Amino acid sequence: MSATQKVTKMPAKHANVGVTDTVKKILANYESDNPGTKANICRLLMTGKLAGTGKMVILPVDQGFEHGPGRSFAINPEAYDPHYHYQLAIDSGCNAYAAPLGALEAGADTFAGAIPLILKINSSNSLIQAKDQSVTGSVADALRLGCSAIGFTIYPGSEHMLELQEEITQLSEEAKSVGIATVIWSYIRGPKVSKEGELAIDNIAYGAHMAAQLGAHIIKVKLPSDHLDLPEAKKVYEERKIPIKTQAERVQHVMQSSFNGRRLVVFSGGATKDEDSVYEDARAIYEGGGNGSIIGRNCFQRPREEALAMLDKIMDIYLGKDA
Amino acid sequence: MSATQKVTKMPAKHANVGVTDTVKKILANYESDNPGTKANICRLLMTGKLAGTGKMVILPVDQGFEHGPGRSFAINPEAYDPHYHYQLAIDSGCNAYAAPLGALEAGADTFAGAIPLILKINSSNSLIQAKDQSVTGSVADALRLGCSAIGFTIYPGSEHMLELQEEITQLSEEAKSVGIATVIWSYIRGPKVSKEGELAIDNIAYGAHMAAQLGAHIIKVKLPSDHLDLPEAKKVYEERKIPIKTQAERVQHVMQSSFNGRRLVVFSGGATKDEDSVYEDARAIYEGGGNGSIIGRNCFQRPREEALAMLDKIMDIYLGKDA
Amino acid sequence: MSATQKVTKMPAKHANVGVTDTVKKILANYESDNPGTKANICRLLMTGKLAGTGKMVILPVDQGFEHGPGRSFAINPEAYDPHYHYQLAIDSGCNAYAAPLGALEAGADTFAGAIPLILKINSSNSLIQAKDQSVTGSVADALRLGCSAIGFTIYPGSEHMLELQEEITQLSEEAKSVGIATVIWSYIRGPKVSKEGELAIDNIAYGAHMAAQLGAHIIKVKLPSDHLDLPEAKKVYEERKIPIKTQAERVQHVMQSSFNGRRLVVFSGGATKDEDSVYEDARAIYEGGGNGSIIGRNCFQRPREEALAMLDKIMDIYLGKDA
Amino acid sequence: MSATQKVTKMPAKHANVGVTDTVKKILANYESDNPGTKANICRLLMTGKLAGTGKMVILPVDQGFEHGPGRSFAINPEAYDPHYHYQLAIDSGCNAYAAPLGALEAGADTFAGAIPLILKINSSNSLIQAKDQSVTGSVADALRLGCSAIGFTIYPGSEHMLELQEEITQLSEEAKSVGIATVIWSYIRGPKVSKEGELAIDNIAYGAHMAAQLGAHIIKVKLPSDHLDLPEAKKVYEERKIPIKTQAERVQHVMQSSFNGRRLVVFSGGATKDEDSVYEDARAIYEGGGNGSIIGRNCFQRPREEALAMLDKIMDIYLGKDA
Amino acid sequence: MSATQKVTKMPAKHANVGVTDTVKKILANYESDNPGTKANICRLLMTGKLAGTGKMVILPVDQGFEHGPGRSFAINPEAYDPHYHYQLAIDSGCNAYAAPLGALEAGADTFAGAIPLILKINSSNSLIQAKDQSVTGSVADALRLGCSAIGFTIYPGSEHMLELQEEITQLSEEAKSVGIATVIWSYIRGPKVSKEGELAIDNIAYGAHMAAQLGAHIIKVKLPSDHLDLPEAKKVYEERKIPIKTQAERVQHVMQSSFNGRRLVVFSGGATKDEDSVYEDARAIYEGGGNGSIIGRNCFQRPREEALAMLDKIMDIYLGKDA
């Protein structure tokens, strides 16, 4: 009945070929979101070398705040400059650049409109001991800086978790009302959690699920190990023979735990390591149906040309061009 | 004097036969509530197979958040998908579906208007130790998602109870002002309470009463044991020979403790168990005058067809069709 | 990939058979609305004898306010009682009952949850001359009374139109944010418009289009005549040979003008007339693809039994049972 | 001193080549705007076939509201459907699509993120006489619908101008604080202005200047005639021999009057006319240094294929490919 | 009674020569700030003997609050009078005067417009043990007192850091919206930090970086020692051979850590010491590319004439006149 059904598609004569079906399907999963928020998720998915594929590579740079500047940037001193990261994210064809308030402010005008931004809205530092963060930005900041999303860290096992989840609930509600998307960094940490447990597949899957329940549009977790941590969970995983042997299987289980793939999940690799390990990670994420990588130190702690080459290869893996 | 007194009732020629006298009597108990809140309580009571009977079966799914996704859903992997639960609640003829923010958001559009929703508005997780929850949703969320009620957990024996009751007081006040009903999950837990005490009839009845005092429209408690926990209470129960031997008697006592039956009370059965135990519970609730079951794991941890058959039989029990 | 794809549909054993595909298709046209607002539109479409068909019959009673009580109710004195209209709407199987604040308040508790309500949120009276209305209710009133929608009158040709459209823009924005739908009564009136022009097909279609542009979910217009009023429009209608000869053709053109059928449009018939004319109107609306009738005086100015019989027959027409 | 100075530019291996120097220079003119607003202006300039050139073609469709649906769409009935215009703007490679609230809402989800949107935030209609508009949308609407800008009409010569300019001042201040750009439609109309005066070069230049003074980022005016209207202005134009003979000269004078080219100005052509006139207009705008066309009726009142071909040729003119 | 009565007026050594290129380059680093905030930063940089050089000497007097009045002022009793410090800052050609609310209020009228003011907006005292401060002024105070900036202390290693950073985030967001600049005093203190660690170069650089990330326009840190404190950082500093041997090298590293010199950093010298040490500090700051000194006790705990002479010499060092 609708007139548009009769419309003949004309081959586009211009670069901007429009949102792909893959991306449209992903957007349809965000059922309760207004078009403004969907437009920002769309922007994240329609930018860079992976535009339109449903895969993402995000450059996050909050290590200066979290670990200190020398420890983060001395190995590649160009990286002391906030502009360096904006430029790296753009030139490498990343989907987005994520950073705390000050770093975004320091380049927001030069790079206005050049790449989707994620304002990391809570922060901690290495001089304190608490597994906690506090709010260091606002939704209003995200709007005035032209950001597509806010980013927020939760520590599901921490004694501060209940407070953290209350904070992100309020911030995310406000963000959604003005068309800003929410990215949750979910890290397993806390008194009941062993060092090994921080990467345990049951805990990582649980952390991803909690982020989804808190209303995240995009979830960031670490790549899980095959360790099982919570006794009650371990029992079920073994009884039900949930496949968690390979990294790809574990990624698949995390996706399943994130509303059966209805939420975007990107994986981080942690500390700097050799290139082959980075590619292996990306391959496992690709095979397991994950949505991509959020990769910081492994980028900016390498010389720019090396980082660009590495990101190019990672994106090729997500494009299925990895032979 | 009123003109309607003279109105002759005409047999309805349409399906929607209107609110039953049973439901009208229940609504009359909510004396201070505005018509908007009553309309939502009415919706909860006029939906599904038990519509109009004053009985309810509610499907609650917050175990992914509270216990972890693998532990909750691995046994029936379809249940990883938030749509699965919406559909199960609708197809089985439940009165309502209750879940945390993220899970509701993930199906809110597909199932808009299809079944009354209860937004579980505070949450905790199994990686932390505190008997506490924090707020993970808002009354505004309930409105934008089209929910009929908010759900909130209290732990009457916990060191966090005073904070919890302050939170629900504020949230419930706000909810009532915009026509949203309040459901309180009342679980006995805390340093002074033994494992056995968590199910003790005096404690469960006390927990139901507190929920009523906090302004709940609907109260959820566990089915109580015949244990008596608080020494001061034990003395009175024994002196006054309060009948608590059978499950039906205990249900009756909980109803009595909930403003003499002026508040709706539904009972949960806990971990997955054999079908016969589930039916026995329902029979006791029915005989004791309880308002029904809130039944999660026993539904979604069974294959869909089994769950549907089981829910059908439970509802038959509440319809008095159990021969 | 999603689990629900594998779910086998089971024949429902309960009355509440769920939202029909017809209604789901209509809801999908409200692209920018949150699930709460869609749930309320769904309620309007899933109630009464026409539930699930996409057709509606709405009982509006604001004539006491607009024309005076004697002029409106003396012919059928039972209609002085606000309860009368609630009961008539319920017993006849209407989709909704619409009235100003006071009349709704007077029965809101008795009929809480019994039928979807539309709060007529601006009003005028016959003692003044201005083609104007002013705001006599609020979105907060709609929430506390349990209404599914607000109703608002605009006079597109009036010198007060600019003020009216500014008011409904603000009220509708607020309503949408809390899940309340918007119904716009669009009446052509004003200094540039002749008496004949008030029903002219070009003007009525224009009025429906404006209501759609102002964000209405449901539009109420009068059934148009084949008169053409605005010279610039007349020219185009004649040149393009827009078919407007039959009432069904004119209804079809109004639907087309309402975003090509993407908005619900109901038609009013005006003053009391003989039954056959009322049925003829309904047939034309049905044939032209309109969504139904909003029919006040022709209902409550007849004896109850007559009105019930007439509404029953009108609904049969919308069910295609009119032989 | 800054590290980025040393950064070697690497040839981009991905489509998203980034903001051009031309666009960066334009953005630098918006000195007081926050990065969020600049990002939205950037989006408008970096979309479609003209992306990066500093030229724009915008599709505006508010004629249904302003002139009536039949008069606007009967000639090309597909255009009754709001989706038609979204699709036309995307397929033709326009920079943006502008429409009132209802029309944007009707496609906002289907086309989320697909093209920059301008929410026309005040409206009038042809049934009233006043040269006035009233507010029919909000900045909050723009955010929830994912719009890059609000659009607002002023009538500099109208008795309502003072009220209109007060409204846009407030709306634009709010918009700028949340990163939304402002487009002002400036039409010369009013009791002191003759029909000829509405297009007079002195008046159009004056109207563009007022829009700039009111804080517009983008200004829309009609293509001016060589008529001179205000006696005081006429004297100066003649004394100073301001060149206004050719259309290109007049466009140049309008640009000069818009803060010496520091504000983007697009020109509208008015009623449907033959293709050659449309191209001639575009050539004059191009030669005179204007920023492009805002072209509604000449697009959607032609069959889709014709409109696409015409827009393609217009864009070629702005690309300097017009031989 | 007032100390200023005895003050001899000194002829101004500077003329109001307009904003220099050096200052313009610095202002350009504040990319996301509105012109109002930039104008206040400009005022700070275009005042006093160092006007236009990009170097600053600021007089801060919060020691009465932080250490007690006797301990602070007994050595130079004129300094008990708040006017004394205003006058000293003006007469010495300082760029700004910084103090808590009460001290600014006590001279704000007499010296209105005479010198840029920084309202120290949080405070602590020596009678308590917590490494914490609380808010003792507002952005509204800063506006009504005519201040150019607010000043705020953070303790990055303290258990109160998370709360402090949340406070300054909110205050700074508000300040930026009304054109007030933000100065952050960043002091390393806390349970994990040894006495030696408080001045360690890795910690001081980290503290400066955090202040930058929190959105500070101007950062105040102590001059660092060559100690390395955090084991993870120490490792990197030694591996990467970051030069930290001389004070100038350490200043340079702090500048690098402050967004590669994109943020203004001033250094404090701590307790009163001999003049030569003060000059040595200034020379190191100058050589290392720091932006100047914030020097309190070493000024007001010396007789006025001595202080004026010393400040004059320090400024000569920053002017490169130090032979």
Coordinates of C-alpha atoms in Angstrom, one line a residue, chain C residues 89-276:
Chain C
A89 CA -18.8 2.5 25.8
I90 CA -18.0 -0.8 27.6
D91 CA -21.2 -2.6 26.9
S92 CA -21.2 -1.7 23.3
G93 CA -17.7 -2.9 22.8
C94 CA -16.2 0.4 21.9
N95 CA -12.4 0.8 21.6
A96 CA -12.3 3.8 23.9
Y97 CA -14.2 6.5 25.7
A98 CA -13.2 10.1 25.3
A99 CA -14.3 13.0 27.6
P100 CA -13.0 16.1 29.4
L101 CA -11.4 16.1 32.8
G102 CA -14.5 16.4 35.0
A103 CA -16.5 13.7 33.3
L104 CA -13.6 11.3 33.4
E105 CA -12.9 12.0 37.0
A106 CA -16.5 11.3 37.9
G107 CA -16.2 7.6 36.9
A108 CA -12.5 6.9 36.9
D109 CA -12.5 4.8 40.0
T110 CA -15.6 2.8 39.3
F111 CA -14.4 1.9 35.8
A112 CA -10.6 1.8 36.5
G113 CA -9.1 -0.5 33.9
A114 CA -12.4 -1.3 32.2
I115 CA -11.8 0.5 28.9
P116 CA -9.1 2.7 27.4
L117 CA -9.7 6.4 28.1
I118 CA -8.9 9.5 26.1
L119 CA -8.6 12.7 28.1
K120 CA -10.0 15.6 26.1
I121 CA -7.3 18.1 27.1
N122 CA -8.6 21.4 25.6
S123 CA -12.2 22.7 25.5
S124 CA -14.4 25.6 24.5
N125 CA -18.0 26.4 24.9
S126 CA -21.0 27.8 23.0
L127 CA -21.3 31.0 25.1
I128 CA -18.2 32.5 23.5
Q129 CA -17.5 33.4 19.9
A130 CA -13.8 32.7 19.4
K131 CA -12.9 29.7 17.3
D132 CA -10.5 28.8 20.0
Q133 CA -10.1 26.3 22.8
S134 CA -7.9 26.4 25.9
V135 CA -6.1 23.7 27.9
T136 CA -8.3 22.1 30.5
G137 CA -6.3 19.1 31.5
S138 CA -2.7 17.9 31.7
V139 CA -0.5 14.9 30.8
A140 CA -0.2 14.3 34.6
D141 CA -4.0 14.1 34.7
A142 CA -4.0 11.5 32.0
L143 CA -1.5 9.4 34.0
R144 CA -3.3 9.7 37.3
L145 CA -6.7 8.8 35.6
G146 CA -5.2 5.9 33.8
C147 CA -5.8 7.3 30.3
S148 CA -4.2 5.8 27.1
A149 CA -4.3 9.1 25.2
I150 CA -4.9 12.8 25.3
G151 CA -7.3 14.4 22.9
F152 CA -6.8 17.9 21.5
T153 CA -8.9 20.1 19.1
I154 CA -7.2 22.3 16.5
Y155 CA -9.0 24.7 14.1
P156 CA -6.6 24.9 11.2
G157 CA -8.2 28.0 9.6
S158 CA -8.7 30.0 12.8
E159 CA -6.8 33.0 13.9
H160 CA -6.0 31.0 17.0
M161 CA -4.5 28.1 15.1
L162 CA -0.9 29.1 15.6
E163 CA -1.4 29.2 19.3
L164 CA -3.3 25.9 19.3
Q165 CA -0.6 24.1 17.3
E166 CA 2.0 25.4 19.7
E167 CA 0.1 24.1 22.7
I168 CA -0.4 20.6 21.2
T169 CA 3.2 20.4 20.2
Q170 CA 4.3 20.9 23.8
L171 CA 1.6 18.6 25.3
S172 CA 2.2 15.9 22.8
E173 CA 6.0 16.0 23.4
E174 CA 5.4 15.5 27.1
A175 CA 2.8 12.8 26.5
K176 CA 5.1 10.9 24.2
S177 CA 7.8 10.9 26.8
V178 CA 5.6 9.2 29.3
G179 CA 3.9 6.7 27.0
I180 CA 0.6 8.5 26.4
A181 CA -0.7 8.7 22.8
T182 CA -2.1 11.8 21.1
V183 CA -5.4 12.1 19.3
I184 CA -6.0 15.3 17.4
W185 CA -9.6 16.6 16.5
S186 CA -9.0 18.7 13.4
Y187 CA -11.9 21.0 12.5
I188 CA -11.7 23.4 9.6
R189 CA -12.9 26.8 10.9
G190 CA -12.0 30.4 10.6
P191 CA -12.4 33.8 8.9
K192 CA -11.1 32.7 5.5
V193 CA -13.3 29.5 5.5
S194 CA -16.9 29.5 4.4
K195 CA -19.5 27.3 6.0
E196 CA -19.3 25.0 3.0
G197 CA -15.6 25.1 3.2
E198 CA -15.6 23.6 6.6
L199 CA -16.5 20.2 5.1
A200 CA -14.7 20.7 1.7
I201 CA -12.6 17.7 0.8
D202 CA -9.4 19.8 0.1
N203 CA -9.7 21.4 3.6
I204 CA -10.6 18.2 5.5
A205 CA -7.7 16.4 3.8
Y206 CA -5.5 19.4 4.7
G207 CA -6.7 19.4 8.3
A208 CA -5.9 15.7 8.6
H209 CA -2.4 16.3 7.1
M210 CA -1.7 19.1 9.6
A211 CA -2.7 16.9 12.5
A212 CA -0.3 14.2 11.2
Q213 CA 2.5 16.8 10.9
L214 CA 1.8 17.9 14.5
G215 CA 2.6 14.4 15.6
A216 CA -0.9 12.9 16.1
H217 CA -1.1 9.2 16.5
I218 CA -4.8 9.2 15.8
I219 CA -6.6 11.9 13.8
K220 CA -10.3 12.8 14.0
V221 CA -11.9 14.7 11.1
K222 CA -15.4 15.2 9.8
L223 CA -16.6 13.2 6.8
P224 CA -15.9 15.5 3.9
S225 CA -18.2 16.8 1.2
D226 CA -17.1 16.9 -2.5
H227 CA -16.8 20.7 -2.3
L228 CA -13.4 22.2 -3.2
D229 CA -12.6 25.4 -1.3
L230 CA -9.1 26.9 -1.7
P231 CA -8.7 28.2 -5.2
E232 CA -5.1 27.0 -5.5
A233 CA -6.1 23.5 -4.3
K234 CA -9.2 23.4 -6.5
K235 CA -7.1 23.9 -9.5
V236 CA -4.8 21.0 -8.7
Y237 CA -7.7 18.7 -7.7
E238 CA -9.4 19.3 -11.0
E239 CA -6.2 19.1 -13.1
R240 CA -5.0 15.9 -11.5
K241 CA -8.6 14.5 -11.5
I242 CA -8.4 13.4 -7.9
P243 CA -11.4 11.2 -7.4
I244 CA -13.6 12.8 -4.8
K245 CA -17.1 12.0 -6.0
T246 CA -18.1 9.2 -3.6
Q247 CA -17.7 9.4 0.2
A248 CA -15.5 6.3 0.0
E249 CA -13.2 8.1 -2.5
R250 CA -13.0 11.1 -0.2
V251 CA -12.2 8.9 2.8
Q252 CA -9.4 7.3 0.8
H253 CA -8.0 10.7 -0.1
V254 CA -8.0 11.7 3.5
M255 CA -6.1 8.5 4.4
Q256 CA -3.6 9.3 1.6
S257 CA -3.2 12.8 3.0
S258 CA -2.5 11.3 6.4
F259 CA 1.0 10.1 5.5
N260 CA -0.3 7.6 3.0
G261 CA -2.2 5.7 5.6
R262 CA 0.6 5.6 8.2
R263 CA -1.7 7.4 10.7
L264 CA -5.0 6.2 12.1
V265 CA -7.9 8.3 11.1
V266 CA -11.4 8.1 12.5
F267 CA -14.4 10.1 11.2
S268 CA -17.2 11.8 12.9
G269 CA -20.7 12.2 11.6
G270 CA -21.8 15.3 13.3
A271 CA -25.4 16.0 14.5
T272 CA -27.9 13.2 15.2
K273 CA -29.4 11.7 12.1
D274 CA -31.3 8.7 11.0
E275 CA -29.7 5.3 11.5
D276 CA -29.4 4.5 7.8

